[in-house]
Coordinates of C-alpha atoms in Angstrom, one line a residue:
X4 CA 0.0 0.0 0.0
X5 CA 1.4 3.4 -1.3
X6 CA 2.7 5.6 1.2
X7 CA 0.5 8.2 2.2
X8 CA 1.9 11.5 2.1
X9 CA 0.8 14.2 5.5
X10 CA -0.2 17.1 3.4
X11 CA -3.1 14.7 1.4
X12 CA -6.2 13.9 2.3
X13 CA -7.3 11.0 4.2
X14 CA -9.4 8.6 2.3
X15 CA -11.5 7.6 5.3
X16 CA -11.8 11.9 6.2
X17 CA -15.6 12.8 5.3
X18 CA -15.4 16.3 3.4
X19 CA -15.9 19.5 5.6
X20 CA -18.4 21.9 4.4
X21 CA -16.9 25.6 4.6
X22 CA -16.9 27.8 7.7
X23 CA -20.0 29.8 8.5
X24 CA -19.2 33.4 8.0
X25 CA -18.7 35.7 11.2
X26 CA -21.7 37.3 12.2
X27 CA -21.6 41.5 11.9
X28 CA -21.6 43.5 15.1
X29 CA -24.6 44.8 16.6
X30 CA -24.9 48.7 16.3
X31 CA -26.7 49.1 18.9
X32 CA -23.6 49.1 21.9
X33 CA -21.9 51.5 19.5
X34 CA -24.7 54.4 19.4
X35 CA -25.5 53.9 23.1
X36 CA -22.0 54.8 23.8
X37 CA -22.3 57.4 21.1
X38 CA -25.4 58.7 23.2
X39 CA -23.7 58.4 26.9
X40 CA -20.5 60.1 25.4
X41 CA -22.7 62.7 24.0
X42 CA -24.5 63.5 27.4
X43 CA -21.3 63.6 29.7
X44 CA -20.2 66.7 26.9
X45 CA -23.6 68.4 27.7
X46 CA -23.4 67.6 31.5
X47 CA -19.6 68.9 31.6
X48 CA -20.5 72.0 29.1
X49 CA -23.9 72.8 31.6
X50 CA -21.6 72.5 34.7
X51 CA -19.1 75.1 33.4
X52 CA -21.7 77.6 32.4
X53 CA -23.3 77.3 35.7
X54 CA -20.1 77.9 37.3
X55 CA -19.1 81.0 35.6
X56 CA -22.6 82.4 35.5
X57 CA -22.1 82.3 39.2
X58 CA -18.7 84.0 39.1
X59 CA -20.3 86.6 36.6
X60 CA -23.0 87.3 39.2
X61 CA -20.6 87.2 41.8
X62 CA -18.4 89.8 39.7
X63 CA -21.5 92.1 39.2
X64 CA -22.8 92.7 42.8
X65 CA -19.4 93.1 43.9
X66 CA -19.0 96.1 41.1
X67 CA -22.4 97.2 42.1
X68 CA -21.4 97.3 46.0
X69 CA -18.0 99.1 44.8
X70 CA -20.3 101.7 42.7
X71 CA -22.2 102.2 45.4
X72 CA -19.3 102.4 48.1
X73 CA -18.0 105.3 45.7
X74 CA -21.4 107.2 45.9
X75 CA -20.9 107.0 49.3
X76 CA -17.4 108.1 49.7
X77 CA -17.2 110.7 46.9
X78 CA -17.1 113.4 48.9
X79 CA -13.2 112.0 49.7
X80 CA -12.6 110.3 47.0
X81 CA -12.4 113.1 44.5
X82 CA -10.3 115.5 46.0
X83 CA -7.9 112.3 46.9
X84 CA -8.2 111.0 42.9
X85 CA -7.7 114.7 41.7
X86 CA -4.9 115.4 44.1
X87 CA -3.3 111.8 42.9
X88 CA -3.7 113.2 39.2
X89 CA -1.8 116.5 39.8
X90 CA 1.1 115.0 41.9
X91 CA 1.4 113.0 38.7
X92 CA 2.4 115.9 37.0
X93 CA 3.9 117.9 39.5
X94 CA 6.1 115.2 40.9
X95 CA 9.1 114.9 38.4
X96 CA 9.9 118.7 39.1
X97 CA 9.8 118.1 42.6
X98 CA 12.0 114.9 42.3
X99 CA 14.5 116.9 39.8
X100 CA 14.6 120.0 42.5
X101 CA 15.4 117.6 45.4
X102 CA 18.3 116.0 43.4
X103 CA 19.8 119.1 42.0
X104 CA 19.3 121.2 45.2
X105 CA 19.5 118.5 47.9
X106 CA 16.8 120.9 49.3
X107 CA 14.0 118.5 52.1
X108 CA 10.9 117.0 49.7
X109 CA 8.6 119.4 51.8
X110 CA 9.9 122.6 50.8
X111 CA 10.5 120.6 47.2
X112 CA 7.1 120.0 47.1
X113 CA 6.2 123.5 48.1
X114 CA 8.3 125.5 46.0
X115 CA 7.0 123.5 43.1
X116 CA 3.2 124.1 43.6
X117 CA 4.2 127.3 44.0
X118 CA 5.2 127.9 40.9
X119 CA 2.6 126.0 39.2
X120 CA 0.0 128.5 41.1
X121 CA 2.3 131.0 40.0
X122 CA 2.1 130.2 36.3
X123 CA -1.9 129.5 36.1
X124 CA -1.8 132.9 38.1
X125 CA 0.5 134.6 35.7
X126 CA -1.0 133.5 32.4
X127 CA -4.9 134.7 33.9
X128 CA -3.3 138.0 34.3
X129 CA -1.9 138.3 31.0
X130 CA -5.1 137.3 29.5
X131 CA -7.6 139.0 31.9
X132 CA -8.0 142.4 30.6
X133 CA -8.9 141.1 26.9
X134 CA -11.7 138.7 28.1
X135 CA -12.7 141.1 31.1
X136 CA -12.5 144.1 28.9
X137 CA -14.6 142.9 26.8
X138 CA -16.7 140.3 29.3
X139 CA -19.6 142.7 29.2
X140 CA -19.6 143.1 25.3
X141 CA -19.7 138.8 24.8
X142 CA -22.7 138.8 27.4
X143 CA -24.7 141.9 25.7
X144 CA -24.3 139.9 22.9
X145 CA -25.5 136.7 23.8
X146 CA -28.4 138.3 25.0
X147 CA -28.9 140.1 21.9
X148 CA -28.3 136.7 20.0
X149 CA -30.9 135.3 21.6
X150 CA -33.4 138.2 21.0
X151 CA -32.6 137.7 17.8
X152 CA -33.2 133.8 17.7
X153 CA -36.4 134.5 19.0
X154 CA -38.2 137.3 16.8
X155 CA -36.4 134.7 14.1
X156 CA -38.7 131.9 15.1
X157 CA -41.5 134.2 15.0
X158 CA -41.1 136.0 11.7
X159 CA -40.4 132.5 10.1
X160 CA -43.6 131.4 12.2
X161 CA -42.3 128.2 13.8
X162 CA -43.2 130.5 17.3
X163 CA -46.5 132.9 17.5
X164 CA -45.9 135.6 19.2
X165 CA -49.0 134.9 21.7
X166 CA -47.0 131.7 22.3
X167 CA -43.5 134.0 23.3
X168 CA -46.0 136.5 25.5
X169 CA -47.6 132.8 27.1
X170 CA -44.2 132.0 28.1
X171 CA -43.1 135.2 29.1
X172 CA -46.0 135.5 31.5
X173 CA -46.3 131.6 32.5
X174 CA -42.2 132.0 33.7
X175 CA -43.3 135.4 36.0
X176 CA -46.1 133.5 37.3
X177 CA -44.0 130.5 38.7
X178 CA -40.9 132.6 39.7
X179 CA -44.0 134.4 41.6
X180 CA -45.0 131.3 43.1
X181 CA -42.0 129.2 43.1
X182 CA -40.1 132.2 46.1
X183 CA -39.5 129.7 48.9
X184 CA -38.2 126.8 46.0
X185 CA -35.8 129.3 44.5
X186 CA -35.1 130.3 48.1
X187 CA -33.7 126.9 48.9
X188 CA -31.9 126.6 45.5
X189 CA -30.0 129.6 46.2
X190 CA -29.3 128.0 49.4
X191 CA -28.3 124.9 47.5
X192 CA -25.9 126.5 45.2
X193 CA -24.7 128.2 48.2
X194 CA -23.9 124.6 50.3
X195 CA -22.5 123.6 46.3
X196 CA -19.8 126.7 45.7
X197 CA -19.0 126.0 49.4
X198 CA -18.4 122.5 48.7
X199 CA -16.4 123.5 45.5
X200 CA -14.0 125.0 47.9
X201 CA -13.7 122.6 50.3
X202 CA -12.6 119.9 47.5
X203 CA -10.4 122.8 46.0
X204 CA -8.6 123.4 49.4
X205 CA -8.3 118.9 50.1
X206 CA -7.4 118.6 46.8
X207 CA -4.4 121.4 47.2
X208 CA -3.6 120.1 50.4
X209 CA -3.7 116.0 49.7
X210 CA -1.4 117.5 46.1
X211 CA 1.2 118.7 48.6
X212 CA 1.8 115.2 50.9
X213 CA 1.7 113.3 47.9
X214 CA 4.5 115.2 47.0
X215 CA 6.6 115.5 50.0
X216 CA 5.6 112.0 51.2
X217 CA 4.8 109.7 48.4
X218 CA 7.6 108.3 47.9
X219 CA 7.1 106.2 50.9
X220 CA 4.0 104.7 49.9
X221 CA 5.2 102.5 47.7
X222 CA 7.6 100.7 50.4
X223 CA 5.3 100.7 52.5
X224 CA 2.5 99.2 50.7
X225 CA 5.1 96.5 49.8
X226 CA 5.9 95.9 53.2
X227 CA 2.3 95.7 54.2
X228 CA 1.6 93.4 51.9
X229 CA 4.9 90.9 52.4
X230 CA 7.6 90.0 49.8
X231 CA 5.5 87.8 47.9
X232 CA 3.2 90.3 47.0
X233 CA 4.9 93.4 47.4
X234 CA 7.3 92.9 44.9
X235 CA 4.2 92.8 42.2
X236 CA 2.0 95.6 44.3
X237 CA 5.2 97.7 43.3
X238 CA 5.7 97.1 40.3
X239 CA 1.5 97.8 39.9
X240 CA 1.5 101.1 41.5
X241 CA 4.8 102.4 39.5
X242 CA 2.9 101.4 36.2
X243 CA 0.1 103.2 37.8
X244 CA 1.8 106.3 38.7
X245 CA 3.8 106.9 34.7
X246 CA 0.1 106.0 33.3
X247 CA -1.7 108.7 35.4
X248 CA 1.4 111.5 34.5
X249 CA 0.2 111.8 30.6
X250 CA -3.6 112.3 31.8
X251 CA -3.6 116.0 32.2
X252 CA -0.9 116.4 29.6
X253 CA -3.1 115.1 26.9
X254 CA -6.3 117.1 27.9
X255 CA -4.2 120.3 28.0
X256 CA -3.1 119.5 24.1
X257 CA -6.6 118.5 23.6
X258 CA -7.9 121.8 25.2
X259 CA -5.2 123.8 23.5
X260 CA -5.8 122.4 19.7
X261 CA -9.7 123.1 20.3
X262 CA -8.9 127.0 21.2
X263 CA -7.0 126.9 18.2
X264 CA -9.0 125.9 15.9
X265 CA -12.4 127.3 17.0
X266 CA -10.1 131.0 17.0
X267 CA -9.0 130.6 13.7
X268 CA -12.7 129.9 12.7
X269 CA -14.1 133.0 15.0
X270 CA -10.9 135.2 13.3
X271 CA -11.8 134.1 9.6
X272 CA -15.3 134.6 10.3
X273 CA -14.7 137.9 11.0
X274 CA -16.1 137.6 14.8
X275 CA -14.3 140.6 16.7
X276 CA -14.4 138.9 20.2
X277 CA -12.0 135.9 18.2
X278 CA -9.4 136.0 21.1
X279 CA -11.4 136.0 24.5
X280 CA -13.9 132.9 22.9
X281 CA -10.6 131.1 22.0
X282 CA -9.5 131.5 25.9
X283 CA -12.5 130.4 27.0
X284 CA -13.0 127.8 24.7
X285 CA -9.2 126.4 26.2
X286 CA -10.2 126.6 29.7
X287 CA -13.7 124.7 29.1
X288 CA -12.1 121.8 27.6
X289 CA -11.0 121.1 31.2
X290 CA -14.8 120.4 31.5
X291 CA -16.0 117.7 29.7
X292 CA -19.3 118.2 27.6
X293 CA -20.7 121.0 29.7
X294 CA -18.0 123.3 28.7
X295 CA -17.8 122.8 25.2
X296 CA -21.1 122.7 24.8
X297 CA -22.0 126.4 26.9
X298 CA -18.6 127.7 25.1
X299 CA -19.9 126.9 21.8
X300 CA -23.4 128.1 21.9
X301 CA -21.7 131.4 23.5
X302 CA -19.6 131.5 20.1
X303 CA -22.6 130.9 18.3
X304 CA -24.6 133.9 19.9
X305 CA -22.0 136.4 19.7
X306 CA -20.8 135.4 15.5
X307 CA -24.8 135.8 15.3
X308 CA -25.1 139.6 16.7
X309 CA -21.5 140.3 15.0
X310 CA -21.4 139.1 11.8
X311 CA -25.0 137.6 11.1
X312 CA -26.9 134.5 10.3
X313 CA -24.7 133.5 7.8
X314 CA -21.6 134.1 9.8
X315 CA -23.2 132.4 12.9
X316 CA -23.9 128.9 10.8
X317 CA -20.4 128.9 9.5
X318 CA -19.2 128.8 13.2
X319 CA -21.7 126.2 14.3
X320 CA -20.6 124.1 11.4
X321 CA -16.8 124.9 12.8
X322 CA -17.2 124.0 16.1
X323 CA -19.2 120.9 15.2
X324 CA -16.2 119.5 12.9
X325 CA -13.5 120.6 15.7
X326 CA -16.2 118.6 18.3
X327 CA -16.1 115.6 16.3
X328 CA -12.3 116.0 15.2
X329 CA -11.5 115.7 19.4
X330 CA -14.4 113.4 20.4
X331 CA -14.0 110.7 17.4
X332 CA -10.1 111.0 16.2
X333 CA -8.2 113.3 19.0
X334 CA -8.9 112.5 22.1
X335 CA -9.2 108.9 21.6
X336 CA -6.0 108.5 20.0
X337 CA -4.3 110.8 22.4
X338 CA -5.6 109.0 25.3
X339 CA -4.8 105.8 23.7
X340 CA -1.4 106.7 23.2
X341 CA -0.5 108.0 26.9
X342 CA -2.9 105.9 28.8
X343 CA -2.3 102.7 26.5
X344 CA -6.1 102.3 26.1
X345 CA -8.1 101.5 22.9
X346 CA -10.0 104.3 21.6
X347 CA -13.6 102.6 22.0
X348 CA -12.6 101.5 25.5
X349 CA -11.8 105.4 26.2
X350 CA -15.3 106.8 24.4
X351 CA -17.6 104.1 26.7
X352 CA -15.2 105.2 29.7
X353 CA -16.7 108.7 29.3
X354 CA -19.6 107.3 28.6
X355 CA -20.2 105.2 31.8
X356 CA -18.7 107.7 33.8
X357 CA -20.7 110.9 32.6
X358 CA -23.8 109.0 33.4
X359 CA -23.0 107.7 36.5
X360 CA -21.5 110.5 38.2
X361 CA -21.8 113.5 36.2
X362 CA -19.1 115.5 34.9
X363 CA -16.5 114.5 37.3
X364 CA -17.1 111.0 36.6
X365 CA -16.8 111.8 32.8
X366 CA -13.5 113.6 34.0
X367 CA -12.0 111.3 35.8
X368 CA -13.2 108.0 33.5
X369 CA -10.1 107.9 31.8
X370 CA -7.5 107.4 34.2
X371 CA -9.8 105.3 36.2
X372 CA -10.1 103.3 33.2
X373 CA -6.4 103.0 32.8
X374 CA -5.9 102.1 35.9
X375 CA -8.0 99.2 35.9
X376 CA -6.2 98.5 32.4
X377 CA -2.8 98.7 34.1
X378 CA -3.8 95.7 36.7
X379 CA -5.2 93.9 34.0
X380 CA -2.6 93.9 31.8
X381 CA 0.0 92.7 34.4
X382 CA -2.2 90.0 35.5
X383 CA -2.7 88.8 32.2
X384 CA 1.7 89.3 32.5
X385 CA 2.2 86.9 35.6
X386 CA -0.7 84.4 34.2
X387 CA 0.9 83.8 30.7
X388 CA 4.6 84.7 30.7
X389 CA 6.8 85.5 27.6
X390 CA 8.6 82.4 27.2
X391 CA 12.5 82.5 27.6
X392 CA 14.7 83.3 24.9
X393 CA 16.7 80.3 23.8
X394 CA 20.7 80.9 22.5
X395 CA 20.9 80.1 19.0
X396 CA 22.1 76.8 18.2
X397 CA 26.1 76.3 17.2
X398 CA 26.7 76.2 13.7
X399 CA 28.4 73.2 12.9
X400 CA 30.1 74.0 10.4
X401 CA 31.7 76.9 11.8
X402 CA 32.7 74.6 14.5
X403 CA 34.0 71.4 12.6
X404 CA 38.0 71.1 12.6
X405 CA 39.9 70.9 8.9
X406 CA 41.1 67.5 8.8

């Protein structure tokens, strides 16, 4: 019998019918973990949007206990914030006469406000007898101006005249009846120009220690605060400090290019009061919105009595375009520049702050804003560092040996 070999086939081994194809996987495990994977992302996304809503909330009655700590405290808080802003700019003349004099920070700090009284003094002097001289003239005017405006509206018919004599009478009847009110405004304004002096006198006075004494604040703070902390609280405050320095700076060049311009525009106009306007117009850029606004309507009345109708609309169009040019392109970018703030995040400043606390909040908007900016931005410093410059790598070739 022949050999068999191992690779054939047995003759006695029945034939094996093929193997039964694996059966496919079920899809239902698969889209039940699809689904469970699917609901641990919306559980996890819900969770952290419930978390930071309550941070957010958190956030916002904190800012609304702050706002409402600074209604109450206003009263100290502006003449301290205004005082901070002019030691700003008074203190590197008070450092410089301490180092080149070697004369005590005090009298430093005195001589220098001195002479910064001295020079607001000196240049009210030299322009006082144009706008007093001719103080009465700019009033007549704008009385006459607005005579004017009015028999205009009724000659054009927009007013009756009944309407004028209705209003005429209706105002004597409630000044009539209004006595005791009026009484107790007076009183008010009183208690307000008082007030005005009192913050004028802190202001002068917290200007002066900040000056002779400031300079100890900073180590003090630090040392408060412990070397952990008061290495980066000092390093804060000095950003602080050079931010607030270019605040007045940039509203006297803002102030300055508006008296400018609106003079040029009163002098081409042929307006004979061109000079005392322009003055005025410089010292109520100090004030924001209020004083550009009653400065320009004052223009307006007196180009109207000088020069007519005609001349009168070619200075409202004027001091519109200078408006704009300082609200939309110069200020901003000014501000931006020495404050290091976006020019949108400067305009809702003024904004928030005008609405909110009036004038001096619109005033003092800015630098608060910078502030806040400053603290930020060195947060944002510690929390995501500039990563270390490496040395450039050897050149190998420079460094091979010749054989």
């Amino acid at each position: 019998m022949p050999p068999t070999s191992p690779d054939s086939p047995s003759p006695d081994a029945s034939p094996r019918s093929a193997p039964d194809p694996a059966p496919a996987p079920s899809s239902a495990p698969l889209a039940a973990a699809s689904e469970t994977a699917r609901q641990a992302g919306l559980a996890t996304g819900l969770t952290w949007l419930a978390t930071w809503s309550w941070r957010w909330v958190g956030v916002a009655l904190a800012a609304v206990v702050l706002g409402w700590l600074v209604g109450v405290l206003w009263v100290a808080l502006l003449p301290a914030f205004l005082a901070l802003i002019l030691a700003s700019v008074l203190q590197p003349a008070s450092e410089l006469l301490t180092r080149r004099t070697r004369v005590p920070r005090g009298l430093a700090a005195g001589l220098v406000m001195l002479a910064a009284l001295a020079v607001i003094a000196g240049g009210v002097a030299a322009i006082a007898p144009s706008v007093t001289g001719q103080g009465d003239e700019i009033v007549s005017d704008a009385s006459e101006g607005i005579d004017q405006l009015r028999d205009w509206a009724v000659e054009k018919e927009l007013i009756s005249q009944d309407q004028v004599d209705t209003a005429v009478t209706d105002a004597r009847d409630r000044l009539g009846d209004s006595a005791g009110s009026i009484a107790s405004g007076v009183l008010v304004g009183v208690n307000a120009v008082s007030s005005g002096l009192v913050t004028l006198a802190l202001t002068l006075v917290l200007t002066f220690l900040y000056l002779k004494d400031g300079h100890r604040f900073r180590p003090w703070a630090a040392g408060v605060t412990g070397p952990r902390v008061g290495r980066h609280l000092d390093q804060v405050l000095d950003q602080v400090w050079t931010t607030l320095g270019g605040f007045v700076r940039t509203q006297a060049i803002v102030s300055l290019v508006d008296a400018v311009l609106i003079g040029i525009a009163l002098a081409v106009v042929g307006v004979p009061l061109a000079v005392p306007l322009a003055v005025l117009t410089f010292f109520g850029g100090f004030v924001p919105i209020l004083g550009a606004f009653v400065v320009g309507g004052l223009a307006v009345l007196v180009a109207l009595v000088s020069v007519g109708i005609e001349g009168a609309l070619v200075v409202l169009a004027a001091i519109i375009v200078v408006q704009q040019l300082e609200g939309n392109v110069l200020q901003p970018w000014l501000q931006s520049r020495a404050m290091q703030l976006h020019a949108g995040v400067v305009i809702l400043a003024v904004t928030v702050g005008s609405t909110l606390f009036g004038i001096a909040g619109a005033f003092l908007a800015v630098p608060v804003a910078a502030m806040v900016a400053v603290v930020l931005r060195y947060l944002s410093t510690l929390a995501d560092p500039a990563p270390p410059l490496t040395p450039p790598a050897p050149d190998e070739d420079a460094g091979a040996q010749p054989a």
